[in-house]
Amino acid sequence: MRIMYKDSLEKKLDSQIQSLGMPHAQLNCKVESSDSFHNLGKDVVGLLFTANMGSTLKPIEKAASGGELSRVMLAIKSQLAVNKKLPTIIFDEIDTGVSGAIAEKMASIMQVMSESMQVIAITHLPQIAARGHEHLLVEKKIDNEKTISNISKLDASARIEEIAQMLSGGKISDAARENARVLLQ
């Protein structure tokens, strides 16, 4: 019975990972039985991965780059969230190491997830931030040698400014503001 679910999960994960800009990626869940029990039972589970056609599957920690790991993690978490019917999921910089085009695809997956659960995404990418229903800005400052965090909810005009800042990385131009408006539509 376990193998049936494993094969189904691998197909779903492969499909989602491939949709994130890795058309030849493969992920294999390696399940082996141990001779003795440990705190999680007798099964030893590992992930084998390749992003490239013709490449050998290897342990994911040896085969995947940071951006590839981000995409695999999003695929795994989205399947977990659906199967477990989670009420909330938090992504903390799940978009690390990915390009704007891939960030857009990741944002689409998170937006679909948000139809059935609360999705909180901590991000530095405007493509992801713009897809949120709400936008909270987290700022840190040092006060008396202590780091203080402040969180504020952004209104529509503040969102444009923040996303323009994310796009420009420095001085906000009118072009960055217009680009932010387009992303927010």
Coordinates of C-alpha atoms in Angstrom, one line a residue:
M1 CA 0.0 0.0 0.0
R2 CA 2.8 2.4 0.9
I3 CA 4.4 2.1 -2.5
M4 CA 1.1 3.1 -4.2
Y5 CA 1.1 6.4 -2.3
K6 CA 4.7 7.0 -2.9
D7 CA 4.4 6.7 -6.7
S8 CA 1.4 9.0 -6.7
L9 CA 3.2 11.6 -4.6
E10 CA 6.3 11.4 -6.8
K11 CA 4.2 12.1 -9.9
K12 CA 2.4 15.1 -8.3
L13 CA 5.7 16.5 -7.1
D14 CA 7.5 16.0 -10.4
S15 CA 4.7 17.7 -12.3
Q16 CA 4.7 20.7 -9.9
I17 CA 8.5 21.0 -9.9
Q18 CA 8.6 20.7 -13.7
S19 CA 6.1 23.6 -13.9
L20 CA 8.5 25.7 -11.9
G21 CA 11.1 26.0 -14.7
M22 CA 12.8 22.6 -14.4
P23 CA 11.1 20.6 -17.2
H24 CA 13.4 17.5 -16.8
A25 CA 13.5 17.4 -13.0
Q26 CA 12.8 14.2 -11.1
L27 CA 12.2 13.6 -7.4
N28 CA 12.3 10.1 -6.0
C29 CA 11.2 9.2 -2.5
K30 CA 13.6 6.5 -1.4
V31 CA 12.0 4.3 1.4
E32 CA 14.1 1.6 3.0
S33 CA 13.5 -0.5 6.1
S34 CA 16.0 -0.5 8.9
D35 CA 16.9 -3.6 10.8
S36 CA 15.8 -2.0 14.0
F37 CA 13.3 0.5 15.2
H38 CA 14.1 4.2 15.8
N39 CA 12.0 7.0 17.1
L40 CA 10.0 7.3 13.9
G41 CA 9.6 3.6 13.2
K42 CA 11.6 1.3 10.9
D43 CA 11.4 3.2 7.6
V44 CA 14.3 5.4 6.5
V45 CA 13.2 7.9 4.0
G46 CA 15.4 10.0 1.7
L47 CA 14.9 12.2 -1.3
L48 CA 16.8 11.6 -4.5
F49 CA 16.8 14.4 -7.1
T50 CA 18.0 15.5 -10.5
A51 CA 17.1 18.8 -12.3
N52 CA 18.6 17.7 -15.6
M53 CA 17.8 15.2 -18.3
G54 CA 20.2 12.3 -18.4
S55 CA 21.6 13.0 -14.9
T56 CA 21.6 10.4 -12.2
L57 CA 19.3 10.8 -9.2
K58 CA 21.4 11.8 -6.2
P59 CA 20.6 12.7 -2.6
I60 CA 18.8 16.0 -2.8
E61 CA 21.3 17.7 -0.4
K62 CA 24.1 16.9 -3.0
A63 CA 22.1 17.5 -6.2
A64 CA 20.1 20.6 -5.7
S65 CA 21.1 24.3 -5.8
G66 CA 19.5 26.8 -3.5
G67 CA 16.9 27.9 -6.1
E68 CA 16.1 24.2 -6.9
L69 CA 15.7 23.5 -3.2
S70 CA 13.3 26.4 -2.9
R71 CA 11.1 25.0 -5.8
V72 CA 11.2 21.5 -4.4
M73 CA 10.3 22.7 -1.0
L74 CA 7.3 24.7 -2.3
A75 CA 6.1 21.6 -4.2
I76 CA 6.4 19.4 -1.1
K77 CA 4.7 21.9 1.2
S78 CA 1.9 22.6 -1.2
Q79 CA 1.2 18.8 -1.5
L80 CA 1.5 18.5 2.3
A81 CA -0.9 21.4 2.9
V82 CA -3.5 19.9 0.5
N83 CA -3.3 16.4 2.0
K84 CA -3.3 17.5 5.6
K85 CA -5.9 20.2 5.0
L86 CA -3.8 22.7 7.0
P87 CA -5.5 25.9 8.0
T88 CA -2.4 28.0 7.7
I89 CA 1.1 27.6 6.1
I90 CA 4.0 30.0 6.5
F91 CA 6.7 30.3 3.8
D92 CA 9.9 32.0 5.0
E93 CA 11.8 33.1 2.0
I94 CA 10.7 30.0 0.0
D95 CA 11.7 32.0 -3.1
T96 CA 15.4 32.2 -2.3
G97 CA 17.6 31.9 -5.4
V98 CA 14.9 32.0 -8.0
S99 CA 14.4 34.4 -10.9
G100 CA 11.5 36.8 -11.5
A101 CA 9.8 34.4 -13.9
I102 CA 10.0 31.5 -11.5
A103 CA 8.9 33.8 -8.6
E104 CA 5.8 34.5 -10.7
K105 CA 5.0 30.8 -11.0
M106 CA 5.7 30.2 -7.3
A107 CA 3.3 33.1 -6.5
S108 CA 0.6 31.5 -8.6
I109 CA 1.0 28.2 -6.6
M110 CA 0.7 30.1 -3.3
Q111 CA -2.3 32.1 -4.6
V112 CA -4.1 28.8 -5.4
M113 CA -3.2 27.5 -2.0
S114 CA -4.7 30.6 -0.4
E115 CA -8.1 29.7 -1.7
S116 CA -8.4 27.0 0.9
M117 CA -6.0 28.1 3.6
Q118 CA -4.2 31.1 5.0
V119 CA -0.8 31.6 3.4
I120 CA 1.8 33.8 5.0
A121 CA 4.8 34.5 2.8
I122 CA 7.9 36.3 4.0
T123 CA 9.6 37.5 0.9
H124 CA 11.9 40.0 -0.7
L125 CA 10.5 39.4 -4.2
P126 CA 8.0 41.8 -5.6
Q127 CA 6.3 39.2 -7.7
I128 CA 5.4 37.3 -4.6
A129 CA 4.5 40.3 -2.4
A130 CA 2.2 41.7 -5.0
R131 CA 0.0 38.6 -5.0
G132 CA -0.9 38.9 -1.4
H133 CA -4.3 40.0 -0.2
E134 CA -2.7 41.9 2.7
H135 CA 0.8 43.3 2.9
L136 CA 2.7 43.7 6.1
L137 CA 6.0 45.5 6.3
V138 CA 8.5 44.2 8.9
E139 CA 11.2 46.7 9.9
K140 CA 14.0 46.2 12.3
K141 CA 15.9 48.9 14.1
I142 CA 18.5 49.0 16.9
D143 CA 17.5 50.8 20.1
N144 CA 19.8 50.8 23.1
E145 CA 21.8 47.9 21.6
K146 CA 18.6 45.8 21.2
T147 CA 16.9 44.9 17.9
I148 CA 13.3 46.0 17.8
S149 CA 10.9 44.7 15.1
N150 CA 8.0 46.7 14.0
I151 CA 5.2 45.3 11.8
S152 CA 2.7 47.6 10.0
K153 CA -0.1 46.9 7.6
L154 CA 0.3 48.7 4.3
D155 CA -2.5 50.5 2.6
A156 CA -2.8 50.6 -1.2
S157 CA -0.4 53.6 -1.8
A158 CA 2.1 52.3 0.7
R159 CA 2.1 48.9 -1.0
I160 CA 2.9 50.6 -4.3
E161 CA 5.8 52.3 -2.7
E162 CA 7.1 49.1 -1.0
I163 CA 6.9 47.0 -4.1
A164 CA 8.5 49.8 -6.1
Q165 CA 11.3 49.8 -3.5
M166 CA 11.7 46.0 -3.9
L167 CA 11.9 46.5 -7.7
S168 CA 14.4 49.4 -7.7
G169 CA 16.5 48.4 -4.7
G170 CA 17.4 52.0 -4.1
K171 CA 15.9 55.3 -5.2
I172 CA 12.3 54.8 -6.3
S173 CA 11.6 56.0 -9.8
D174 CA 8.3 56.7 -11.5
A175 CA 9.0 53.6 -13.7
A176 CA 9.3 51.4 -10.6
R177 CA 6.1 52.8 -9.2
E178 CA 4.3 52.1 -12.5
N179 CA 5.7 48.6 -12.6
A180 CA 4.5 48.1 -9.0
R181 CA 1.0 49.2 -10.0
V182 CA 1.1 46.6 -12.9
L183 CA 2.2 43.8 -10.5
L184 CA -0.6 44.7 -8.1
Q185 CA -3.4 44.4 -10.7

